[in-house]
Amino acid sequence: TRAGIRREGGISEMVDLDGDVEPQGGSNPPPRNDGDDDDDVMRGKGPVVEDAEDIVSSRKGLVLGKGTILKGDHFPGAHNKKLRPIIDGAPNFRQVAGLPVYGVAIPTVEGITNVLDAVHDAQNLSTFYWHNMREEPVLYINGKPYVLREIEQPFANVEYTGISHKRVEEMEARLKRDVLHEVSEYGGILVCSESEDGELLNNWEAVESGDVQTPAEVYEEIRRDLGYDVHYFRIPVTDERSPKL
């Protein structure tokens, strides 16, 4: 069980979600490295690895701000191997006994369609109601889910006590804009993952604008382009508190 950082206001109360990214002082972003030394650069057109700390400390986004990171939501040990069936891209998929009700950790984009296919095959269902009960903002980059973390406590959930679905979706939209702004500056986005021994690793994701999506955009694309009759609902829940709809 991972500890949480309880917030009564926190980031969700400090940002102007409708504003534009404006310079806020601080150190200048690290220079681009356009050399050919692949040993010194992260994957993509990003800055040198040694500049990762500078990137985090100089972030100026309204959600992805100074001292915050994007951490991959899938990490070693998160998958309960005893649960069946095991579905690619959809950790901890399980069913409520006797009911057409299922649970799953935040899946990849491919994992979402894998779940829909599995439920359709098992229950002969064609209409799906997907409830995302994650309290913190989630963003998809290259089909994988990432969550906002503080660099000082990268393995602790950031809690937004009592946050509404409207507010968290606004934060996700603002987070997407912050990421795209950083992509325009560096040619990619610095993200983090977790190693098998629990260390935080820096990774460089080369992306284009269409590779960055909010969860609502992902499910709308699946519904529109792939033909799944899936209805998406964002209902953030804080542990031991009823949700605000």
GROMACS .gro file of C-alpha atoms in nm:
model
  245
    1THR     CA    1   0.000   0.000   0.000
    2ARG     CA    2   0.142   0.336  -0.101
    3ALA     CA    3   0.109   0.646   0.113
    4GLY     CA    4  -0.093   0.941  -0.007
    5ILE     CA    5  -0.041   1.314   0.019
    6ARG     CA    6  -0.371   1.457   0.141
    7ARG     CA    7  -0.458   1.792  -0.008
    8GLU     CA    8  -0.744   2.020   0.083
    9GLY     CA    9  -0.646   2.271  -0.188
   10GLY     CA   10  -0.318   2.174  -0.345
   11ILE     CA   11  -0.245   2.214  -0.709
   12SER     CA   12  -0.611   2.191  -0.802
   13GLU     CA   13  -0.680   2.515  -0.621
   14MET     CA   14  -0.366   2.703  -0.727
   15VAL     CA   15  -0.386   2.688  -1.104
   16ASP     CA   16  -0.583   2.890  -1.354
   17LEU     CA   17  -0.700   2.619  -1.590
   18ASP     CA   18  -0.817   2.866  -1.852
   19GLY     CA   19  -0.493   3.065  -1.861
   20ASP     CA   20  -0.205   3.040  -2.101
   21VAL     CA   21   0.143   2.930  -2.012
   22GLU     CA   22   0.334   3.239  -1.911
   23PRO     CA   23   0.699   3.268  -1.807
   24GLN     CA   24   0.722   3.269  -1.429
   25GLY     CA   25   1.088   3.342  -1.377
   26GLY     CA   26   1.335   3.085  -1.253
   27SER     CA   27   1.615   2.924  -1.448
   28ASN     CA   28   1.610   2.908  -1.823
   29PRO     CA   29   1.525   2.568  -1.974
   30PRO     CA   30   1.826   2.355  -2.066
   31PRO     CA   31   1.958   2.389  -2.420
   32ARG     CA   32   1.861   2.144  -2.691
   33ASN     CA   33   2.127   1.892  -2.786
   34ASP     CA   34   2.124   1.832  -3.161
   35GLY     CA   35   2.447   1.634  -3.170
   36ASP     CA   36   2.495   1.278  -3.281
   37ASP     CA   37   2.616   1.129  -2.954
   38ASP     CA   38   2.337   0.881  -2.883
   39ASP     CA   39   2.502   0.777  -2.557
   40ASP     CA   40   2.439   1.122  -2.412
   41VAL     CA   41   2.077   1.177  -2.508
   42MET     CA   42   1.748   1.026  -2.407
   43ARG     CA   43   1.532   0.861  -2.672
   44GLY     CA   44   1.393   1.122  -2.909
   45LYS     CA   45   1.517   1.474  -2.978
   46GLY     CA   46   1.548   1.562  -2.615
   47PRO     CA   47   1.811   1.733  -2.403
   48VAL     CA   48   2.098   1.538  -2.252
   49VAL     CA   49   2.011   1.305  -1.965
   50GLU     CA   50   2.210   1.519  -1.722
   51ASP     CA   51   1.958   1.799  -1.781
   52ALA     CA   52   1.659   1.602  -1.648
   53GLU     CA   53   1.677   1.772  -1.308
   54ASP     CA   54   1.696   2.113  -1.475
   55ILE     CA   55   1.387   2.037  -1.684
   56VAL     CA   56   1.183   1.944  -1.376
   57SER     CA   57   1.300   2.245  -1.178
   58SER     CA   58   1.230   2.487  -1.464
   59ARG     CA   59   0.883   2.366  -1.560
   60LYS     CA   60   0.634   2.649  -1.586
   61GLY     CA   61   0.307   2.472  -1.663
   62LEU     CA   62  -0.006   2.542  -1.464
   63VAL     CA   63  -0.045   2.173  -1.374
   64LEU     CA   64   0.289   2.028  -1.486
   65GLY     CA   65   0.473   2.290  -1.288
   66LYS     CA   66   0.804   2.329  -1.112
   67GLY     CA   67   0.903   2.017  -0.919
   68THR     CA   68   0.642   1.789  -1.077
   69ILE     CA   69   0.688   1.487  -1.300
   70LEU     CA   70   0.483   1.253  -1.514
   71LYS     CA   71   0.525   0.898  -1.387
   72GLY     CA   72   0.414   0.588  -1.575
   73ASP     CA   73   0.109   0.445  -1.400
   74HIS     CA   74   0.218   0.085  -1.462
   75PHE     CA   75   0.508  -0.027  -1.246
   76PRO     CA   76   0.670  -0.357  -1.140
   77GLY     CA   77   0.467  -0.538  -0.878
   78ALA     CA   78   0.143  -0.353  -0.953
   79HIS     CA   79  -0.012  -0.655  -1.123
   80ASN     CA   80  -0.174  -0.919  -0.902
   81LYS     CA   81  -0.079  -1.234  -1.093
   82LYS     CA   82  -0.344  -1.437  -0.909
   83LEU     CA   83  -0.628  -1.259  -1.087
   84ARG     CA   84  -0.772  -1.422  -1.397
   85PRO     CA   85  -0.796  -1.371  -1.682
   86ILE     CA   86  -0.475  -1.178  -1.745
   87ILE     CA   87  -0.542  -0.920  -2.017
   88ASP     CA   88  -0.259  -0.741  -2.195
   89GLY     CA   89  -0.243  -0.373  -2.103
   90ALA     CA   90  -0.513  -0.406  -1.834
   91PRO     CA   91  -0.360  -0.487  -1.493
   92ASN     CA   92  -0.573  -0.646  -1.223
   93PHE     CA   93  -0.877  -0.714  -1.439
   94ARG     CA   94  -1.144  -0.889  -1.231
   95GLN     CA   95  -1.519  -0.947  -1.214
   96VAL     CA   96  -1.774  -0.904  -0.937
   97ALA     CA   97  -1.903  -1.257  -0.887
   98GLY     CA   98  -2.235  -1.319  -1.059
   99LEU     CA   99  -2.265  -0.970  -1.207
  100PRO     CA  100  -2.162  -0.808  -1.537
  101VAL     CA  101  -1.948  -0.566  -1.336
  102TYR     CA  102  -1.570  -0.555  -1.373
  103GLY     CA  103  -1.275  -0.369  -1.228
  104VAL     CA  104  -0.932  -0.289  -1.367
  105ALA     CA  105  -0.637  -0.059  -1.301
  106ILE     CA  106  -0.587   0.228  -1.545
  107PRO     CA  107  -0.526   0.041  -1.873
  108THR     CA  108  -0.328   0.134  -2.179
  109VAL     CA  109  -0.526   0.238  -2.487
  110GLU     CA  110  -0.481  -0.111  -2.629
  111GLY     CA  111  -0.576  -0.254  -2.290
  112ILE     CA  112  -0.910  -0.072  -2.302
  113THR     CA  113  -1.010  -0.241  -2.628
  114ASN     CA  114  -0.878  -0.574  -2.497
  115VAL     CA  115  -1.108  -0.541  -2.195
  116LEU     CA  116  -1.407  -0.448  -2.411
  117ASP     CA  117  -1.343  -0.747  -2.635
  118ALA     CA  118  -1.306  -0.983  -2.337
  119VAL     CA  119  -1.628  -0.864  -2.173
  120HIS     CA  120  -1.814  -0.885  -2.504
  121ASP     CA  121  -1.697  -1.241  -2.557
  122ALA     CA  122  -1.783  -1.347  -2.200
  123GLN     CA  123  -2.117  -1.170  -2.161
  124ASN     CA  124  -2.228  -1.104  -2.520
  125LEU     CA  125  -2.259  -0.737  -2.429
  126SER     CA  126  -2.241  -0.460  -2.685
  127THR     CA  127  -2.290  -0.150  -2.466
  128PHE     CA  128  -2.036  -0.058  -2.199
  129TYR     CA  129  -2.034   0.198  -1.916
  130TRP     CA  130  -1.679   0.278  -1.808
  131HIS     CA  131  -1.634   0.462  -1.477
  132ASN     CA  132  -1.290   0.608  -1.409
  133MET     CA  133  -1.269   0.661  -1.032
  134ARG     CA  134  -0.911   0.786  -1.020
  135GLU     CA  135  -0.881   1.098  -0.808
  136GLU     CA  136  -0.569   1.245  -0.967
  137PRO     CA  137  -0.527   1.368  -1.325
  138VAL     CA  138  -0.428   1.103  -1.581
  139LEU     CA  139  -0.281   1.164  -1.925
  140TYR     CA  140  -0.211   0.922  -2.210
  141ILE     CA  141   0.117   0.959  -2.398
  142ASN     CA  142   0.186   0.720  -2.685
  143GLY     CA  143  -0.100   0.503  -2.565
  144LYS     CA  144   0.031   0.465  -2.207
  145PRO     CA  145  -0.117   0.622  -1.892
  146TYR     CA  146   0.085   0.870  -1.685
  147VAL     CA  147   0.000   1.042  -1.357
  148LEU     CA  148   0.120   1.363  -1.196
  149ARG     CA  149   0.369   1.326  -0.910
  150GLU     CA  150   0.588   1.551  -0.699
  151ILE     CA  151   0.958   1.487  -0.756
  152GLU     CA  152   1.021   1.485  -0.381
  153GLN     CA  153   0.768   1.203  -0.332
  154PRO     CA  154   0.740   1.031  -0.671
  155PHE     CA  155   0.589   0.708  -0.537
  156ALA     CA  156   0.313   0.874  -0.333
  157ASN     CA  157  -0.031   0.944  -0.475
  158VAL     CA  158  -0.128   1.310  -0.492
  159GLU     CA  159  -0.477   1.332  -0.344
  160TYR     CA  160  -0.730   1.605  -0.420
  161THR     CA  161  -0.984   1.555  -0.146
  162GLY     CA  162  -1.341   1.598  -0.268
  163ILE     CA  163  -1.243   1.713  -0.618
  164SER     CA  164  -1.529   1.714  -0.870
  165HIS     CA  165  -1.526   1.534  -1.204
  166LYS     CA  166  -1.541   1.869  -1.382
  167ARG     CA  167  -1.235   1.998  -1.200
  168VAL     CA  168  -1.020   1.688  -1.256
  169GLU     CA  169  -1.110   1.680  -1.626
  170GLU     CA  170  -1.016   2.048  -1.652
  171MET     CA  171  -0.682   1.962  -1.492
  172GLU     CA  172  -0.629   1.681  -1.743
  173ALA     CA  173  -0.699   1.918  -2.032
  174ARG     CA  174  -0.462   2.175  -1.884
  175LEU     CA  175  -0.199   1.906  -1.824
  176LYS     CA  176  -0.219   1.810  -2.191
  177ARG     CA  177  -0.156   2.171  -2.290
  178ASP     CA  178   0.142   2.187  -2.053
  179VAL     CA  179   0.288   1.872  -2.209
  180LEU     CA  180   0.241   1.997  -2.564
  181HIS     CA  181   0.407   2.324  -2.469
  182GLU     CA  182   0.708   2.131  -2.339
  183VAL     CA  183   0.709   1.913  -2.652
  184SER     CA  184   0.724   2.225  -2.867
  185GLU     CA  185   1.022   2.343  -2.665
  186TYR     CA  186   1.225   2.021  -2.656
  187GLY     CA  187   1.084   1.801  -2.930
  188GLY     CA  188   0.961   1.546  -2.675
  189ILE     CA  189   0.854   1.506  -2.315
  190LEU     CA  190   1.054   1.391  -2.013
  191VAL     CA  191   0.865   1.117  -1.825
  192CYS     CA  192   0.960   0.878  -1.548
  193SER     CA  193   0.921   0.507  -1.488
  194GLU     CA  194   0.998   0.273  -1.202
  195SER     CA  195   1.264   0.001  -1.218
  196GLU     CA  196   1.232  -0.350  -1.076
  197ASP     CA  197   1.428  -0.242  -0.768
  198GLY     CA  198   1.214   0.066  -0.708
  199GLU     CA  199   1.437   0.334  -0.859
  200LEU     CA  200   1.299   0.627  -1.055
  201LEU     CA  201   1.419   0.628  -1.417
  202ASN     CA  202   1.413   0.918  -1.662
  203ASN     CA  203   1.281   0.844  -2.011
  204TRP     CA  204   1.242   1.062  -2.315
  205GLU     CA  205   0.918   1.017  -2.516
  206ALA     CA  206   0.922   1.153  -2.869
  207VAL     CA  207   0.562   1.251  -2.941
  208GLU     CA  208   0.342   1.445  -3.178
  209SER     CA  209   0.031   1.633  -3.076
  210GLY     CA  210  -0.199   1.340  -3.155
  211ASP     CA  211   0.001   1.116  -2.923
  212VAL     CA  212  -0.106   1.312  -2.613
  213GLN     CA  213  -0.466   1.252  -2.502
  214THR     CA  214  -0.684   1.298  -2.199
  215PRO     CA  215  -0.881   0.989  -2.089
  216ALA     CA  216  -1.203   1.146  -2.220
  217GLU     CA  217  -1.041   1.190  -2.562
  218VAL     CA  218  -0.919   0.829  -2.561
  219TYR     CA  219  -1.265   0.685  -2.497
  220GLU     CA  220  -1.426   0.920  -2.747
  221GLU     CA  221  -1.177   0.807  -3.012
  222ILE     CA  222  -1.245   0.441  -2.933
  223ARG     CA  223  -1.617   0.505  -2.961
  224ARG     CA  224  -1.594   0.717  -3.277
  225ASP     CA  225  -1.320   0.546  -3.475
  226LEU     CA  226  -1.332   0.184  -3.358
  227GLY     CA  227  -1.708   0.150  -3.321
  228TYR     CA  228  -1.728   0.040  -2.956
  229ASP     CA  229  -2.046   0.155  -2.781
  230VAL     CA  230  -1.861   0.266  -2.469
  231HIS     CA  231  -1.982   0.547  -2.244
  232TYR     CA  232  -1.716   0.711  -2.028
  233PHE     CA  233  -1.776   0.867  -1.685
  234ARG     CA  234  -1.519   1.041  -1.463
  235ILE     CA  235  -1.608   0.995  -1.095
  236PRO     CA  236  -1.305   1.079  -0.877
  237VAL     CA  237  -1.317   0.911  -0.538
  238THR     CA  238  -1.110   0.985  -0.229
  239ASP     CA  239  -1.056   0.689   0.005
  240GLU     CA  240  -1.328   0.672   0.269
  241ARG     CA  241  -1.525   0.960   0.116
  242SER     CA  242  -1.831   0.958  -0.107
  243PRO     CA  243  -1.778   1.101  -0.457
  244LYS     CA  244  -1.899   1.443  -0.568
  245LEU     CA  245  -2.089   1.414  -0.897
   0.00000   0.00000   0.00000
